[in-house]
């Protein structure tokens, strides 16, 4: 991998992979019928630099000279294209802004520190000179986390961390690895896999996101039920601040006051910048067995998975789609290769399914992942069967599971095509206790549907549960609808409804995407809590240069 | 249970249970040979109030009147005996101080709030009037956590929380319980058990310690490998501070900045006082199977248990004693009823053990706990056998396990007898990464032994590992030795060596006892970290009335 790896401007990915709806004859009728898309030409949108007015850098020559005295020759760029590449994350709103030429903030320079000392010297310099600093890992934020906002300062620097990408140490006895924060997912996993280990962190952004980004946003991956969110993976952290470098204790557990690392995780570069972390690593599982199970309804399936979790069956993944998402899967089968449910249904026959109380297309699909030795998988499969046996379900086999594993990071590419066809495609997630799950689900769906209905726009709303806990679960919503006349204004309206609906029905504003800009005004906690976080921020970042106008700023 | 439950002054327990060495003929020779105890009269020491000079309360009449206007008539006491009962915790040093009539700080009054509102009003009053406040749960602290120190104030109030002891709600779908912080272990477990649930938190202080104390000290119990330390049990918290009431979000997980509850847990009443918590509860396991396994050495056994943990075998407990602790067990058999290893060895015959590479009395004993359904236990037993099979070990059966379960909270009573016979008996614990475990073990043992050797005093030093993690483990040390001429001065010297040895060899100053007074100067973190915690403290407790001279003060 070239470092830095920079994604295609205004799109997901590196430009080598495409979803390409126009080549997927089974998806086209679905989009035509349900989303009113009329034609499907193969003309992917491409960014044209000539149309973009990037203002000149506002940094003084003397400041740039000082930075150059700290950095290597290739580790600072004021090139307009490099600055544009660091001007947005990868949310639907970001892609829209790029396409509509409405990106308004650019970093005045991008720097690429190669070690912690350089990072610390850069922060000191920026603190002294009053230059805002925005840390940037892989740039995959979908909540505005990397927007180069200046706050009260006149200049802003983006700090691309990707050249701090070393695996520094592996402690085999303690099963930990010390890793620099700028490393990207695939590079890190490859190095760990070579030693027989895995971190087990697979967010959908995995191909392009960084360890530092995961730490900064409290990221959570597809196998969170097995390995936990990133906060469960961290043993110790190093964080560089204006005031100095904080090191949390390298011990398995302590009773010596707060868990300092939990005060730093999730602070999205507003307290400091992670330079490295000591992480739990795990032996790569011998085998993986992923299979699809169908239930008569989302509600019945949710009850079943709750029991699986509360019985502490050590599964590697559970991913439960509601009826609408399951229905969409049928039509996406060939298109997204997510899973060939439709074929399964055709093979088994509807009448057989009906015997099990399942009436396709109205059903809920659960992807189950088991990982471990052959014996472990077999024991867990038996245990699952015992619990699921108290519910109406049907095992649709492991072919869809193999497909899913192959394509697990593929879905974001679909969004680029949607934008080409005038579709709104955004996602958001929340978490709540089991006892509140369906209240939240119904409320949020109802409110989002109402916005599109009033605008006379078509909408498909999909929901799945993919992070499950003893006491509750995350709900992940996908909004696929028709764009309004002013897509940015439409997005703001829909997002506001989503935010207020989630909070109003007892959810938290984000389960794993973070706060960034988009959730800034919907952070949990009353005035007391916000005051407390501001005090801590002020202590660590007295000049307030770190990631202005984001979480907690 | 009467509320408040107050332990016997200068001893462990409520006075109904005694260890009584004089009635244990097999223990006597051990103590005679190894600790030089010559006679074993049955004259348990008893506290005589007439000998104790308790100074009069320094509270003004008007302040007491104001408190009475907030509190119920029976919820405030200035009685000297009540004040004495709240003057110390239950460390070896505390028991010594009581016996030697060297208790110097007493609360000026003890109050018993009955709800959160009263608690908040009391804190406001104390803040306004400049009266220090020391929260008190069950009073079992072994690090000076409940010492009624005044700091810069002229008066100090002890806040006994035991009348805030209701189980407020059980959410069966989410498997959570909302419980007031003053509840004691047995009362809470009984109420949960009645509904089919357990919290799973069983510290050795369980009989007399409170939920609030567990939260305040980051407590951890005997089944931590299964249920986690208290921090893993908490879903949400309410904490009353001078500035107001903090409520952490009631969600299974979020990506919205720091985990606020992890900033409050472990702060030992210096940030605020917990009023209630929402906790995970678990179905009471169908069966329990605890059994003892012998290994040729502590080092070989540690390697085996590390593999059990890193293979994620879902055991309910692992408790591994080093050779010296195992050897002591033989002699304590009849005495403490901890386990009848000696009988087992006699039954099996030394020659058989030798075939397995085990040469009693030099061996290391591991207590294994399995809990769950018959099928789960059988699967887990098989899995364990597979892992242990790669090591030299011998299963000594479940009779010792049944004994252990029966007597799991009994050991602290032994200390009272030791004091009667002029013995030093203190314990301390730390945690470290697996790769550092034996370096720490050898260093700490060597340094403690050296102190006693230089003083010409006999010593037995026992160590066990009873909290295990993927990356490391806690080491729990028991010092049983001869008292010096000035036992308090001796204790201070030994404690200082223990503290510096632990820190100097890469451990943390406490795994689950907390900081209190005894570890105050050995808290983790450099000046930056300490400054940060002081800033937070200052924000929550601007007047500094909360638990002065303890952690972080």
PDB file of C-alpha atoms in Angstrom, chain A residues 56-198:
ATOM      1  CA  UNK A  56      -4.660  30.031  -1.418  1.00  0.00           C
ATOM      2  CA  UNK A  57      -3.128  28.829   1.835  1.00  0.00           C
ATOM      3  CA  UNK A  58      -3.330  31.422   4.592  1.00  0.00           C
ATOM      4  CA  UNK A  59      -0.183  30.235   6.345  1.00  0.00           C
ATOM      5  CA  UNK A  60       2.677  32.674   6.710  1.00  0.00           C
ATOM      6  CA  UNK A  61       5.973  31.820   5.070  1.00  0.00           C
ATOM      7  CA  UNK A  62       7.736  31.913   8.399  1.00  0.00           C
ATOM      8  CA  UNK A  63       5.313  29.371   9.898  1.00  0.00           C
ATOM      9  CA  UNK A  64       5.777  27.057   6.918  1.00  0.00           C
ATOM     10  CA  UNK A  65       9.522  27.451   7.291  1.00  0.00           C
ATOM     11  CA  UNK A  66       9.291  26.456  10.956  1.00  0.00           C
ATOM     12  CA  UNK A  67       7.221  23.412  10.055  1.00  0.00           C
ATOM     13  CA  UNK A  68       9.741  22.424   7.413  1.00  0.00           C
ATOM     14  CA  UNK A  69      12.488  22.556  10.027  1.00  0.00           C
ATOM     15  CA  UNK A  70      10.570  19.913  12.001  1.00  0.00           C
ATOM     16  CA  UNK A  71       9.331  17.755   9.123  1.00  0.00           C
ATOM     17  CA  UNK A  72      10.994  15.748   6.366  1.00  0.00           C
ATOM     18  CA  UNK A  73      11.002  17.368   2.917  1.00  0.00           C
ATOM     19  CA  UNK A  74       8.103  15.264   1.637  1.00  0.00           C
ATOM     20  CA  UNK A  75       6.038  15.526   4.774  1.00  0.00           C
ATOM     21  CA  UNK A  76       4.338  18.868   4.122  1.00  0.00           C
ATOM     22  CA  UNK A  77       2.120  19.765   1.223  1.00  0.00           C
ATOM     23  CA  UNK A  78       0.334  22.943   0.211  1.00  0.00           C
ATOM     24  CA  UNK A  79      -0.697  21.495  -3.140  1.00  0.00           C
ATOM     25  CA  UNK A  80      -4.354  22.442  -3.838  1.00  0.00           C
ATOM     26  CA  UNK A  81      -5.341  18.897  -4.829  1.00  0.00           C
ATOM     27  CA  UNK A  82      -3.810  17.417  -1.675  1.00  0.00           C
ATOM     28  CA  UNK A  83      -5.611  20.065   0.366  1.00  0.00           C
ATOM     29  CA  UNK A  84      -8.890  19.245  -1.423  1.00  0.00           C
ATOM     30  CA  UNK A  85      -8.432  15.538  -0.705  1.00  0.00           C
ATOM     31  CA  UNK A  86      -8.296  16.384   2.993  1.00  0.00           C
ATOM     32  CA  UNK A  87     -11.254  18.764   2.927  1.00  0.00           C
ATOM     33  CA  UNK A  88     -14.049  16.263   3.575  1.00  0.00           C
ATOM     34  CA  UNK A  89     -14.832  12.843   4.968  1.00  0.00           C
ATOM     35  CA  UNK A  90     -17.025  10.318   3.186  1.00  0.00           C
ATOM     36  CA  UNK A  91     -20.575  10.922   4.319  1.00  0.00           C
ATOM     37  CA  UNK A  92     -23.439  11.231   1.862  1.00  0.00           C
ATOM     38  CA  UNK A  93     -23.416  14.931   2.678  1.00  0.00           C
ATOM     39  CA  UNK A  94     -19.682  15.086   1.891  1.00  0.00           C
ATOM     40  CA  UNK A  95     -20.094  13.395  -1.480  1.00  0.00           C
ATOM     41  CA  UNK A  96     -22.983  15.745  -2.277  1.00  0.00           C
ATOM     42  CA  UNK A  97     -20.912  18.780  -1.287  1.00  0.00           C
ATOM     43  CA  UNK A  98     -18.080  17.701  -3.565  1.00  0.00           C
ATOM     44  CA  UNK A  99     -20.406  17.045  -6.477  1.00  0.00           C
ATOM     45  CA  UNK A 100     -22.300  20.319  -5.980  1.00  0.00           C
ATOM     46  CA  UNK A 101     -19.033  22.221  -5.586  1.00  0.00           C
ATOM     47  CA  UNK A 102     -20.054  23.314  -2.106  1.00  0.00           C
ATOM     48  CA  UNK A 103     -16.954  22.419  -0.146  1.00  0.00           C
ATOM     49  CA  UNK A 104     -16.054  25.569   1.715  1.00  0.00           C
ATOM     50  CA  UNK A 105     -13.276  24.695   4.146  1.00  0.00           C
ATOM     51  CA  UNK A 106      -9.818  23.506   3.158  1.00  0.00           C
ATOM     52  CA  UNK A 107      -6.740  22.862   5.224  1.00  0.00           C
ATOM     53  CA  UNK A 108      -4.069  25.475   4.614  1.00  0.00           C
ATOM     54  CA  UNK A 109      -1.526  22.683   4.527  1.00  0.00           C
ATOM     55  CA  UNK A 110      -1.370  18.946   5.088  1.00  0.00           C
ATOM     56  CA  UNK A 111       1.474  17.481   7.138  1.00  0.00           C
ATOM     57  CA  UNK A 112       2.547  13.866   7.485  1.00  0.00           C
ATOM     58  CA  UNK A 113       4.489  13.364  10.752  1.00  0.00           C
ATOM     59  CA  UNK A 114       6.639  10.230  10.873  1.00  0.00           C
ATOM     60  CA  UNK A 115       6.978   9.832  14.622  1.00  0.00           C
ATOM     61  CA  UNK A 116       5.595  10.915  17.969  1.00  0.00           C
ATOM     62  CA  UNK A 117       8.314  13.454  18.608  1.00  0.00           C
ATOM     63  CA  UNK A 118       7.600  15.286  15.369  1.00  0.00           C
ATOM     64  CA  UNK A 119       3.890  15.136  16.173  1.00  0.00           C
ATOM     65  CA  UNK A 120       4.504  16.666  19.602  1.00  0.00           C
ATOM     66  CA  UNK A 121       6.720  19.425  18.179  1.00  0.00           C
ATOM     67  CA  UNK A 122       4.100  20.244  15.543  1.00  0.00           C
ATOM     68  CA  UNK A 123       1.399  20.565  18.198  1.00  0.00           C
ATOM     69  CA  UNK A 124       3.581  22.840  20.289  1.00  0.00           C
ATOM     70  CA  UNK A 125       4.267  25.003  17.287  1.00  0.00           C
ATOM     71  CA  UNK A 126       0.585  25.230  16.359  1.00  0.00           C
ATOM     72  CA  UNK A 127      -0.329  25.976  19.958  1.00  0.00           C
ATOM     73  CA  UNK A 128       2.192  28.790  20.113  1.00  0.00           C
ATOM     74  CA  UNK A 129       1.235  30.248  16.751  1.00  0.00           C
ATOM     75  CA  UNK A 130      -2.510  29.757  17.094  1.00  0.00           C
ATOM     76  CA  UNK A 131      -3.098  27.422  14.167  1.00  0.00           C
ATOM     77  CA  UNK A 132      -5.980  24.929  14.331  1.00  0.00           C
ATOM     78  CA  UNK A 133      -5.118  21.241  13.904  1.00  0.00           C
ATOM     79  CA  UNK A 134      -7.352  18.534  12.460  1.00  0.00           C
ATOM     80  CA  UNK A 135      -6.137  14.937  12.761  1.00  0.00           C
ATOM     81  CA  UNK A 136      -6.843  12.727   9.738  1.00  0.00           C
ATOM     82  CA  UNK A 137      -6.475   8.934   9.650  1.00  0.00           C
ATOM     83  CA  UNK A 138      -8.035   7.322   6.605  1.00  0.00           C
ATOM     84  CA  UNK A 139     -10.529  10.137   6.081  1.00  0.00           C
ATOM     85  CA  UNK A 140     -13.573   7.829   6.183  1.00  0.00           C
ATOM     86  CA  UNK A 141     -15.614   9.830   8.720  1.00  0.00           C
ATOM     87  CA  UNK A 142     -19.329   9.932   7.920  1.00  0.00           C
ATOM     88  CA  UNK A 143     -20.142  12.598  10.500  1.00  0.00           C
ATOM     89  CA  UNK A 144     -17.854  15.455   9.432  1.00  0.00           C
ATOM     90  CA  UNK A 145     -15.062  14.384  11.780  1.00  0.00           C
ATOM     91  CA  UNK A 146     -12.206  15.455   9.480  1.00  0.00           C
ATOM     92  CA  UNK A 147     -13.724  18.711   8.165  1.00  0.00           C
ATOM     93  CA  UNK A 148     -10.896  21.267   8.362  1.00  0.00           C
ATOM     94  CA  UNK A 149     -12.742  23.850  10.436  1.00  0.00           C
ATOM     95  CA  UNK A 150     -10.796  26.802  11.794  1.00  0.00           C
ATOM     96  CA  UNK A 151     -12.850  27.789  14.826  1.00  0.00           C
ATOM     97  CA  UNK A 152     -11.537  31.144  16.047  1.00  0.00           C
ATOM     98  CA  UNK A 153      -8.214  30.731  14.277  1.00  0.00           C
ATOM     99  CA  UNK A 154      -7.196  32.118  10.900  1.00  0.00           C
ATOM    100  CA  UNK A 155      -5.484  28.964   9.645  1.00  0.00           C
ATOM    101  CA  UNK A 156      -5.946  25.220   9.914  1.00  0.00           C
ATOM    102  CA  UNK A 157      -3.562  22.349   9.388  1.00  0.00           C
ATOM    103  CA  UNK A 158      -4.602  18.797   8.588  1.00  0.00           C
ATOM    104  CA  UNK A 159      -2.411  16.212  10.215  1.00  0.00           C
ATOM    105  CA  UNK A 160      -2.415  13.084   8.070  1.00  0.00           C
ATOM    106  CA  UNK A 161      -1.216  10.309  10.398  1.00  0.00           C
ATOM    107  CA  UNK A 162      -0.617   7.590   7.823  1.00  0.00           C
ATOM    108  CA  UNK A 163       3.180   7.744   7.947  1.00  0.00           C
ATOM    109  CA  UNK A 164       3.064   6.698  11.611  1.00  0.00           C
ATOM    110  CA  UNK A 165       2.178   3.168  10.675  1.00  0.00           C
ATOM    111  CA  UNK A 166       4.566   0.761  12.362  1.00  0.00           C
ATOM    112  CA  UNK A 167       3.765  -2.332  14.386  1.00  0.00           C
ATOM    113  CA  UNK A 168       6.279  -1.549  17.128  1.00  0.00           C
ATOM    114  CA  UNK A 169       6.121  -4.691  19.227  1.00  0.00           C
ATOM    115  CA  UNK A 170       4.240  -7.933  19.716  1.00  0.00           C
ATOM    116  CA  UNK A 171       4.240  -9.406  23.228  1.00  0.00           C
ATOM    117  CA  UNK A 172       3.319 -13.034  22.562  1.00  0.00           C
ATOM    118  CA  UNK A 173       2.954 -14.037  26.208  1.00  0.00           C
ATOM    119  CA  UNK A 174       0.547 -11.195  26.934  1.00  0.00           C
ATOM    120  CA  UNK A 175      -1.058 -11.350  23.474  1.00  0.00           C
ATOM    121  CA  UNK A 176      -0.678  -7.636  22.880  1.00  0.00           C
ATOM    122  CA  UNK A 177       0.677  -5.538  20.045  1.00  0.00           C
ATOM    123  CA  UNK A 178       1.998  -1.981  20.235  1.00  0.00           C
ATOM    124  CA  UNK A 179       1.011  -0.198  17.052  1.00  0.00           C
ATOM    125  CA  UNK A 180       1.313   3.353  15.757  1.00  0.00           C
ATOM    126  CA  UNK A 181      -1.992   5.105  15.276  1.00  0.00           C
ATOM    127  CA  UNK A 182      -1.711   6.000  11.599  1.00  0.00           C
ATOM    128  CA  UNK A 183      -1.746   2.422  10.343  1.00  0.00           C
ATOM    129  CA  UNK A 184      -4.660   1.455   8.081  1.00  0.00           C
ATOM    130  CA  UNK A 185      -6.765  -1.671   8.610  1.00  0.00           C
ATOM    131  CA  UNK A 186      -5.431  -3.971   5.859  1.00  0.00           C
ATOM    132  CA  UNK A 187      -1.769  -3.116   6.514  1.00  0.00           C
ATOM    133  CA  UNK A 188      -2.179  -3.809  10.228  1.00  0.00           C
ATOM    134  CA  UNK A 189      -4.101  -7.068   9.801  1.00  0.00           C
ATOM    135  CA  UNK A 190      -1.562  -8.319   7.254  1.00  0.00           C
ATOM    136  CA  UNK A 191       1.317  -7.739   9.674  1.00  0.00           C
ATOM    137  CA  UNK A 192      -0.562  -9.330  12.567  1.00  0.00           C
ATOM    138  CA  UNK A 193      -1.760 -12.261  10.440  1.00  0.00           C
ATOM    139  CA  UNK A 194       1.853 -12.944   9.452  1.00  0.00           C
ATOM    140  CA  UNK A 195       2.495 -13.633  13.142  1.00  0.00           C
ATOM    141  CA  UNK A 196      -0.689 -15.686  13.543  1.00  0.00           C
ATOM    142  CA  UNK A 197      -2.721 -12.917  15.183  1.00  0.00           C
ATOM    143  CA  UNK A 198      -5.683 -10.695  14.429  1.00  0.00           C
TER     144      UNK A 198
END
